Coordinates of C-alpha atoms and ligand atoms in Angstrom, one line a residue:
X1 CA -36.8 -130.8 -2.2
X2 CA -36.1 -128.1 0.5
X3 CA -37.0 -129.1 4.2
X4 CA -37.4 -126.4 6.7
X5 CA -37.4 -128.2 10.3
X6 CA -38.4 -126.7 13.6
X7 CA -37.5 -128.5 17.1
X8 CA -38.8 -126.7 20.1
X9 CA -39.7 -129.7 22.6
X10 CA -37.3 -128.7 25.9
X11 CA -34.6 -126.1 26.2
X12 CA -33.5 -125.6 23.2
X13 CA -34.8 -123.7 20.2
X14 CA -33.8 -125.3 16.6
X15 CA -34.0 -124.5 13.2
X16 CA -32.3 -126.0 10.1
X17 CA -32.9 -126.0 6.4
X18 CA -31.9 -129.9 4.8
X19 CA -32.3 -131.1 1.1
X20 CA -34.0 -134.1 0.8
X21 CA -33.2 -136.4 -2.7
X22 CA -33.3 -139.9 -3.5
X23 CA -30.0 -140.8 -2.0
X24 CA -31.1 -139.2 1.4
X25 CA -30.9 -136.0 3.3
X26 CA -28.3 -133.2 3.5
X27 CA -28.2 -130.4 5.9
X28 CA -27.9 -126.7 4.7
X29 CA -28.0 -125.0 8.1
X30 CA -29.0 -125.8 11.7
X31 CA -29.3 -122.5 14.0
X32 CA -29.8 -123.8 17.5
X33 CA -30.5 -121.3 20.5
X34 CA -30.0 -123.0 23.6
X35 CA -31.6 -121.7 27.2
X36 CA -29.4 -123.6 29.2
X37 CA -27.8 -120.5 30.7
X38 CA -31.4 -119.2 31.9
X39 CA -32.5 -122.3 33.6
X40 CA -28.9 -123.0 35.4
X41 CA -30.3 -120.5 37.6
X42 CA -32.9 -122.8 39.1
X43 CA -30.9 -125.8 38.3
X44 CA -33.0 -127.2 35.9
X45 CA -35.9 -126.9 33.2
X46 CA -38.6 -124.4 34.5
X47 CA -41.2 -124.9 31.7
X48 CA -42.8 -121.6 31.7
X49 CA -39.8 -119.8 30.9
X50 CA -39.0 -122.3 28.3
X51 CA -42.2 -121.5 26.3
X52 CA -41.1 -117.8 26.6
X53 CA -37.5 -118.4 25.9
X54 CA -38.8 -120.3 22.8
X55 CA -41.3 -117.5 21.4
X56 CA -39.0 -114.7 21.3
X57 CA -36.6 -116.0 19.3
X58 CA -38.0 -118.9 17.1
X59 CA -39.0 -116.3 14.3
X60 CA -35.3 -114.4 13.9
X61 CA -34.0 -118.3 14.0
X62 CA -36.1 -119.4 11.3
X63 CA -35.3 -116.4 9.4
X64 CA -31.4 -116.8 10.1
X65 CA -31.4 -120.7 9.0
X66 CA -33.2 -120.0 6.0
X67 CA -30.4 -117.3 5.1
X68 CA -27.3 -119.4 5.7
X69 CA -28.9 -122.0 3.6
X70 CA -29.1 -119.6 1.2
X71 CA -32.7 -121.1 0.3
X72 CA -35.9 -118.4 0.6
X73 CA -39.2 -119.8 2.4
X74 CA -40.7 -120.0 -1.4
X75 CA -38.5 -122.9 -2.2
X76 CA -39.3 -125.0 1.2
X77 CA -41.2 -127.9 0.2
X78 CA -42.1 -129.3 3.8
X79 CA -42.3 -127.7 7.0
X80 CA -41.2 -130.5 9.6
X81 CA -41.7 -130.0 13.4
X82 CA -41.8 -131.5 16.8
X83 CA -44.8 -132.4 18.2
X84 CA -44.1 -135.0 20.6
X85 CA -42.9 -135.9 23.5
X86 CA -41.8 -133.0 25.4
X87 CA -42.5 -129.9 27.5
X88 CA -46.6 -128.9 26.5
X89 CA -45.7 -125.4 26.4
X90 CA -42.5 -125.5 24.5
X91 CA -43.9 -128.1 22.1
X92 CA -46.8 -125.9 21.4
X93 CA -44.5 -123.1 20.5
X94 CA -42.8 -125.0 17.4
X95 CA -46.1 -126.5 16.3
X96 CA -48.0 -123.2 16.2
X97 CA -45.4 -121.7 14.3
X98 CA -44.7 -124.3 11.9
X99 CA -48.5 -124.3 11.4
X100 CA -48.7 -120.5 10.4
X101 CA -45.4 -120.9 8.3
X102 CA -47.2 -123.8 6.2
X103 CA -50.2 -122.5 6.2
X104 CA -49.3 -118.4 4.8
X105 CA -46.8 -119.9 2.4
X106 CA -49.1 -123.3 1.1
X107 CA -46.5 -126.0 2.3
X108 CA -47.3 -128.9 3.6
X109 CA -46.7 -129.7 7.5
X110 CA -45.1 -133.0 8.5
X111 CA -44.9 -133.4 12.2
X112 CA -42.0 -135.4 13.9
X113 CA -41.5 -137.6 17.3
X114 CA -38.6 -136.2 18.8
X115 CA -36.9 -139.5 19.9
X116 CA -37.4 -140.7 16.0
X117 CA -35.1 -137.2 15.7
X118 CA -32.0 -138.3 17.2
X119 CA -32.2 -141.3 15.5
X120 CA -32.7 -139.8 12.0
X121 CA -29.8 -137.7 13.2
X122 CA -27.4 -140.8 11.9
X123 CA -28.8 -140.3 8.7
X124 CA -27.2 -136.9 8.5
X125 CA -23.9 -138.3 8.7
X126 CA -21.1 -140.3 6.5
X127 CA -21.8 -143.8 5.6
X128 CA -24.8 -143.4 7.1
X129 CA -27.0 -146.5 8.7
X130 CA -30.4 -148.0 6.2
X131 CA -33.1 -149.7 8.2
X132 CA -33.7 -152.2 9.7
X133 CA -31.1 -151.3 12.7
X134 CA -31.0 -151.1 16.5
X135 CA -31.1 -147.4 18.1
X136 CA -30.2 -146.8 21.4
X137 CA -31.3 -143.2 22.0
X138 CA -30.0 -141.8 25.7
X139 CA -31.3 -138.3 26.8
X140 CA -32.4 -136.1 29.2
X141 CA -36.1 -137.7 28.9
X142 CA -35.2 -140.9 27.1
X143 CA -33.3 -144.5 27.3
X144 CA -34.8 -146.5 25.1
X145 CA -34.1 -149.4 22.7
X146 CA -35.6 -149.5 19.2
X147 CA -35.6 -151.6 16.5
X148 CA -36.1 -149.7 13.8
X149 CA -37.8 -151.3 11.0
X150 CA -37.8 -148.7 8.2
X151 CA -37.5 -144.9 7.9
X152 CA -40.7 -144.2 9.9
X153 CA -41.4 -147.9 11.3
X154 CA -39.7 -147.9 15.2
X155 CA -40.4 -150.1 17.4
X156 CA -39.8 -149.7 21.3
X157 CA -37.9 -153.2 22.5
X158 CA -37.0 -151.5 26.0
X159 CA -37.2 -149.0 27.8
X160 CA -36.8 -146.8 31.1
X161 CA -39.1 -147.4 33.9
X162 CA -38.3 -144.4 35.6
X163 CA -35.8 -142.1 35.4
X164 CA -33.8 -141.5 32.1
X165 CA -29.8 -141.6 32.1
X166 CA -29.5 -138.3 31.6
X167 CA -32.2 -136.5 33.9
X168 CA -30.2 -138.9 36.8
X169 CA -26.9 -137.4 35.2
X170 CA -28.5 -134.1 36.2
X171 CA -30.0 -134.3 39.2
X172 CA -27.2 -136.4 41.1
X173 CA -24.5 -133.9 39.5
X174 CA -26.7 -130.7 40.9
X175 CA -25.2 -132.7 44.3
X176 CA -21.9 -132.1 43.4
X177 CA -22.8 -128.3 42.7
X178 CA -22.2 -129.0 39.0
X179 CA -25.0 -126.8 37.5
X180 CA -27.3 -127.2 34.9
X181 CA -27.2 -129.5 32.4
X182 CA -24.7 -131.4 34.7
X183 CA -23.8 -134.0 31.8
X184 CA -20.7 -132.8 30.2
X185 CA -19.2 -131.6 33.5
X186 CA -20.0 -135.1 35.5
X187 CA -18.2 -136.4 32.2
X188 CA -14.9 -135.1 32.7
X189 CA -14.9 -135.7 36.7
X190 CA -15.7 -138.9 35.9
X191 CA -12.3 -139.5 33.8
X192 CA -10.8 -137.3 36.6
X193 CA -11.9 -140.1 38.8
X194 CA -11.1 -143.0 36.5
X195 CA -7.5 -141.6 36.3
X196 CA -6.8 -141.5 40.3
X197 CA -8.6 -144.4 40.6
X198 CA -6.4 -146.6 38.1
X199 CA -4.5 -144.5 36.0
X200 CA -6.4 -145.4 32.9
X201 CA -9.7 -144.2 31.7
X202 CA -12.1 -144.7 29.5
X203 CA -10.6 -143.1 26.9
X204 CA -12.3 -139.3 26.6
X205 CA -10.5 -138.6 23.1
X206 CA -11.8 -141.4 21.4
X207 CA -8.0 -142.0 20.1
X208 CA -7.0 -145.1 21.7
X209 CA -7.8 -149.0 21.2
X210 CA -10.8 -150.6 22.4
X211 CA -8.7 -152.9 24.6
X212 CA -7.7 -149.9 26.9
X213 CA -10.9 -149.1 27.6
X214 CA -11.7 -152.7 27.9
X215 CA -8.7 -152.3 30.4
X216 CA -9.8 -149.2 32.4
X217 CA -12.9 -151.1 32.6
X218 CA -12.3 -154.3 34.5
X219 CA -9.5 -152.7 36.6
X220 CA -12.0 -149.7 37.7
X221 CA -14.3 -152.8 38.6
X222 CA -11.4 -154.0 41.0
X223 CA -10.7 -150.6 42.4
X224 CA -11.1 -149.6 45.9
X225 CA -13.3 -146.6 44.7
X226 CA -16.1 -149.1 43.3
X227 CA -16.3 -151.3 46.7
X228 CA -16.3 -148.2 48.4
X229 CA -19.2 -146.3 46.5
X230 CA -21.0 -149.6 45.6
X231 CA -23.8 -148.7 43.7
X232 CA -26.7 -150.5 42.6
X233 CA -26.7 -151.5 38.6
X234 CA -29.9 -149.5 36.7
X235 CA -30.0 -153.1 34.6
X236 CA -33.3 -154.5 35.9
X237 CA -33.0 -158.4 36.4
X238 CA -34.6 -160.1 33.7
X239 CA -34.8 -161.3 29.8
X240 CA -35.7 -157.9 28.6
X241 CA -34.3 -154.9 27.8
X242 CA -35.8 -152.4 30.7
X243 CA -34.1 -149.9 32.9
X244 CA -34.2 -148.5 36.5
X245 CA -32.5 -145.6 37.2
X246 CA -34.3 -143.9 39.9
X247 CA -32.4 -146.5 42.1
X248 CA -29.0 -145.5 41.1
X249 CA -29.9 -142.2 41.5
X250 CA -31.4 -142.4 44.8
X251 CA -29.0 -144.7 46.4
X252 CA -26.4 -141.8 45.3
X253 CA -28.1 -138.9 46.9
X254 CA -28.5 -141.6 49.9
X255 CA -25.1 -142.1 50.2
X256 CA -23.7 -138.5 49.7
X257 CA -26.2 -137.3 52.1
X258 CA -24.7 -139.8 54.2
X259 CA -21.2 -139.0 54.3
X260 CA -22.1 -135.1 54.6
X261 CA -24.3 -135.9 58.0
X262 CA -21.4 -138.3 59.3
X263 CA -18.6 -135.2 58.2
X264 CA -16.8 -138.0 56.3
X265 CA -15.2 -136.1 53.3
X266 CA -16.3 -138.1 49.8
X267 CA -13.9 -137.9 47.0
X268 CA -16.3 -136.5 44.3
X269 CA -14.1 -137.5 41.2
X270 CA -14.2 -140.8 42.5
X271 CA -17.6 -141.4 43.6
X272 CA -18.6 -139.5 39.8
X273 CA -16.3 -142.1 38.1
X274 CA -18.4 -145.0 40.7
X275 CA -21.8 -143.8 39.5
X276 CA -20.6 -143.1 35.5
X277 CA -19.1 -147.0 35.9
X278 CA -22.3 -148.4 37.1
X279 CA -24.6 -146.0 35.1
X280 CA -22.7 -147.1 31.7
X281 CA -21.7 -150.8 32.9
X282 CA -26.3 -151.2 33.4
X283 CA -26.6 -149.8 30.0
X284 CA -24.4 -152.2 28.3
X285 CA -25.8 -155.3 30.0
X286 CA -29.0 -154.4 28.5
X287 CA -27.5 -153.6 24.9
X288 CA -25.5 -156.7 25.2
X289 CA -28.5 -158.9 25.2
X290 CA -30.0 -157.2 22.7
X291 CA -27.5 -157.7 20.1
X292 CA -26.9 -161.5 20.7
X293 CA -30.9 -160.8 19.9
X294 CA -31.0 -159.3 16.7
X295 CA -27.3 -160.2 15.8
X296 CA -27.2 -159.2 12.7
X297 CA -28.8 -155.3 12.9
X298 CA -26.0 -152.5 13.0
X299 CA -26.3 -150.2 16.2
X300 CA -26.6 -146.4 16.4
X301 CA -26.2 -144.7 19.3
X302 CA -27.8 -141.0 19.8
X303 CA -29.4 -138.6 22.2
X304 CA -27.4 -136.2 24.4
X305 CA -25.9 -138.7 26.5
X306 CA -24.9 -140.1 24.0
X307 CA -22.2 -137.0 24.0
X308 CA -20.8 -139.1 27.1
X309 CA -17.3 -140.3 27.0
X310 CA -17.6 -143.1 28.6
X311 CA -20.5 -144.8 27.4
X312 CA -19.1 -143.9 23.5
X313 CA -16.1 -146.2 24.8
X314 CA -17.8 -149.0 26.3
X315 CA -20.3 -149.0 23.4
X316 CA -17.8 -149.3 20.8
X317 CA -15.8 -152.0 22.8
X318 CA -19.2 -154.2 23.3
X319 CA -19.5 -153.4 19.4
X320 CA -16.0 -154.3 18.5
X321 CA -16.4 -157.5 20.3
X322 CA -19.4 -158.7 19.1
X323 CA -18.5 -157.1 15.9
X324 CA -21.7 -155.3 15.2
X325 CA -21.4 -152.2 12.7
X326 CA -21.2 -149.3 14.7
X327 CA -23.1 -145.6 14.1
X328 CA -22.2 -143.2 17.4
X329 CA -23.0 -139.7 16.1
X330 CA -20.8 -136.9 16.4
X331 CA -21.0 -135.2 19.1
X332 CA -22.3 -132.1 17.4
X333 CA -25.6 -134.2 16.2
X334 CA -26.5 -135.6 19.9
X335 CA -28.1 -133.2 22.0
X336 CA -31.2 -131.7 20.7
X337 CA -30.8 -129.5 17.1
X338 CA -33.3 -129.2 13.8
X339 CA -31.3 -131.2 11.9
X340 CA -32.2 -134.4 13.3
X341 CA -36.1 -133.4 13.1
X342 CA -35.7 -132.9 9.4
X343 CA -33.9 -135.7 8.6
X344 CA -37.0 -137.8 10.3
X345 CA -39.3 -135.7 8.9
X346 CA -38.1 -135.9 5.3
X347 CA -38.9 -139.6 5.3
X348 CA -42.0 -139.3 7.1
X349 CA -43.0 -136.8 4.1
X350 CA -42.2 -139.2 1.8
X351 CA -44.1 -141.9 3.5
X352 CA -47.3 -139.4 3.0
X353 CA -47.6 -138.7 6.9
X354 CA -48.4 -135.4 6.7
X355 CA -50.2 -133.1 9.8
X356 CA -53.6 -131.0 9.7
X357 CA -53.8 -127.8 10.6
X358 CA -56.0 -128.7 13.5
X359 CA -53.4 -130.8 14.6
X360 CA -52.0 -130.6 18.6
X361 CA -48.9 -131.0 20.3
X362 CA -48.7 -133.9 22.7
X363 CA -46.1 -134.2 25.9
X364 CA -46.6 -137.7 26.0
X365 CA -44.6 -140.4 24.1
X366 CA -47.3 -141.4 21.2
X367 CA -50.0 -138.8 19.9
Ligands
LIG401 O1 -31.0 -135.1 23.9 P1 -30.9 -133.9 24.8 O2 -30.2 -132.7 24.3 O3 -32.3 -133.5 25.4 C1 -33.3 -134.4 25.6 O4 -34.0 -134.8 24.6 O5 -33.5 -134.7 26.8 O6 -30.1 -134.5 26.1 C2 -29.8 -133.7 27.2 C3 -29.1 -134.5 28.2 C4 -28.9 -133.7 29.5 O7 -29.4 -134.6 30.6 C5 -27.4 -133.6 29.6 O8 -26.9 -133.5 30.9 C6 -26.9 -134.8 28.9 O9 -27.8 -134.9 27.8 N1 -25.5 -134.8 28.4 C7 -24.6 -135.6 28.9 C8 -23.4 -135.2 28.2 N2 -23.6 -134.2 27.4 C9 -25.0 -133.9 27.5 N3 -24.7 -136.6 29.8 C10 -23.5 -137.3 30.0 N4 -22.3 -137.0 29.5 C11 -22.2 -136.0 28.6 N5 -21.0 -135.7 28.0
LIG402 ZN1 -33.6 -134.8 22.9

């Protein structure tokens, strides 16, 4: 069968056509119109002009994914959408026109929880994961530890308290005068900093052995640059698998507020390559406990952050040394695209969880 999948929940506008079949899910096209340029102007998501961004060109989208796919709208078996968490306005975008698409053409409407996306993402991929597995899905909105139990079973093990990785990626980066979405650019400062810091970092190509990064890890630990921009860790103290990072981010606006008032000059590849080191150093703290937890579950790693450099190396290291299978997916599949909502939505069709047309969008983690 022919999915058609629509993902409208923050910035981006997605569309893809996938074939389900028994031995999974294939993607035909993914069209993805992102609005990043638009908001850089404010320095972050304004959510009115999201929805607007997202109504003018969801329709010639739709139209072009279906094209490259090569498949016509008579042949889609299941329209799969959004419809949680996310920006209200942009959600209801996508779920509105998913509902008239099902609804003039007679297909059935399956809706989809974005964070459940990027995992599904992984199926989209070569020798990709089967439930049960742990997910650690990092975003702009989300860090947040599942244990997923079957194609549409996940269960939350831990969670953010505050602030997600990415939105502090942001918002300290704006600091730096990195604009919007700051993640990619703090990325490469960071391994800027890691290199004058110790001449090693943490391996940005993804080329080299686990041990270097291992390696540009513990001597980055030692370095002056990590006494001097001390941060504190977003790991909460505990047996769980909870996060903090409005304190990190806090405590880094603090402290470059600090040296600007005092006219002390701050080294902003170092002090990225601090705050990356304690950032990604919290979240595998947390992921190390919960793989000595459920040792014997592979680990995917997804979500836009997931994109990060750094954390890709220290999360295969931690892997590699407790040797637990490994999924991080490409980079291509991490931020936020269509493909990822029809591969969830696929198997939530199969599983018979289809939407009614009197169905809403909701901004808020469950429906
Ligand atoms: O998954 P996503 O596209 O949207 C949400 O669901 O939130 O994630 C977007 C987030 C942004 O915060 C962006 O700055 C971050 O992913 N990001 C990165 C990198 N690439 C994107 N963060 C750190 N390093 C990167 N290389
Ligand atoms: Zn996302």
């Amino acid at each position: 069968m022919y999915i058609l999948s629509i993902e409208s929940s923050c910035d981006e506008t997605a569309v893809a056509v996938l074939r389900g079949e028994e031995s999974g899910v294939a993607l035909l096209s993914d069209v993805v119109a992102s609005q990043a340029d638009v908001h850089a102007l404010y320095g972050g998501v304004v959510p009115e002009i999201a929805s607007r961004a997202h109504t003018e060109v969801i329709s010639r989208i739709t139209y072009e994914a279906l094209e490259k796919a090569g498949v016509s709208l008579a042949r889609i078996g299941a329209v799969a959408v959004t419809d949680h968490p996310g920006l209200i306005g942009a959600l209801l975008v996508g779920v509105n026109f998913g509902k008239a698409l099902a609804f003039a053409n007679r297909i059935p409407l399956v809706g989809v929880d974005h964070i459940k996306g990027h995992i599904a993402a992984a199926y989209l991929t070569e020798s990709a994961p089967k439930p049960p597995f742990l997910a650690f899905v990092v975003s702009g909105g989300h860090t947040a530890l599942y244990h997923v139990k079957s194609y549409t079973e996940h269960h939350l093990i831990g969670t953010t308290r505050d602030d997600a990785m990415g939105e502090a990626f942001d918002k300290v980066g704006r600091l730096f005068g990195l604009s919007y979405p700051a993640g990619a650019a703090f990325d490469r400062l960071s391994t800027e900093g890691f290199m004058k810091a110790v001449g090693k970092a943490f391996d940005p190509n993804e080329n080299g052995e686990s041990q270097s990064v291992r390696e540009a890890y513990r001597a980055f630990a030692k370095s002056d640059a990590a006494r001097l921009y001390k941060l504190p860790s977003p790991a909460l103290l505990g047996d769980h698998y909870d996060f903090s990072f409005s304190g990190l981010k806090t405590a880094a606006v603090n402290l470059l507020h600090n040296a600007e008032q005092s006219g002390k000059a701050l080294d902003n590849a170092l002090f990225a390559a601090a705050y990356t080191y304690t950032a990604v150093e919290g979240a595998i703290t947390k992921l190390s406990l919960a793989l000595d937890a459920y040792p014997s579950l592979p680990l995917v790693l997804g979500g836009g952050v997931a994109a990060n450099s750094h954390l890709r190396g220290a999360v295969r290291a931690l892997c590699e040394r407790k040797k637990t299978p490994l999924h991080i997916l490409p980079r291509s599949l991490c931020g936020d695209n269509g493909a990822m909502i029809g591969a969830a939505g696929y198997y939530e069709f199969l599983a018979g969880n289809l939407l009614r047309l009197d169905c809403n969008a909701s901004a808020s983690d469950s429906l």
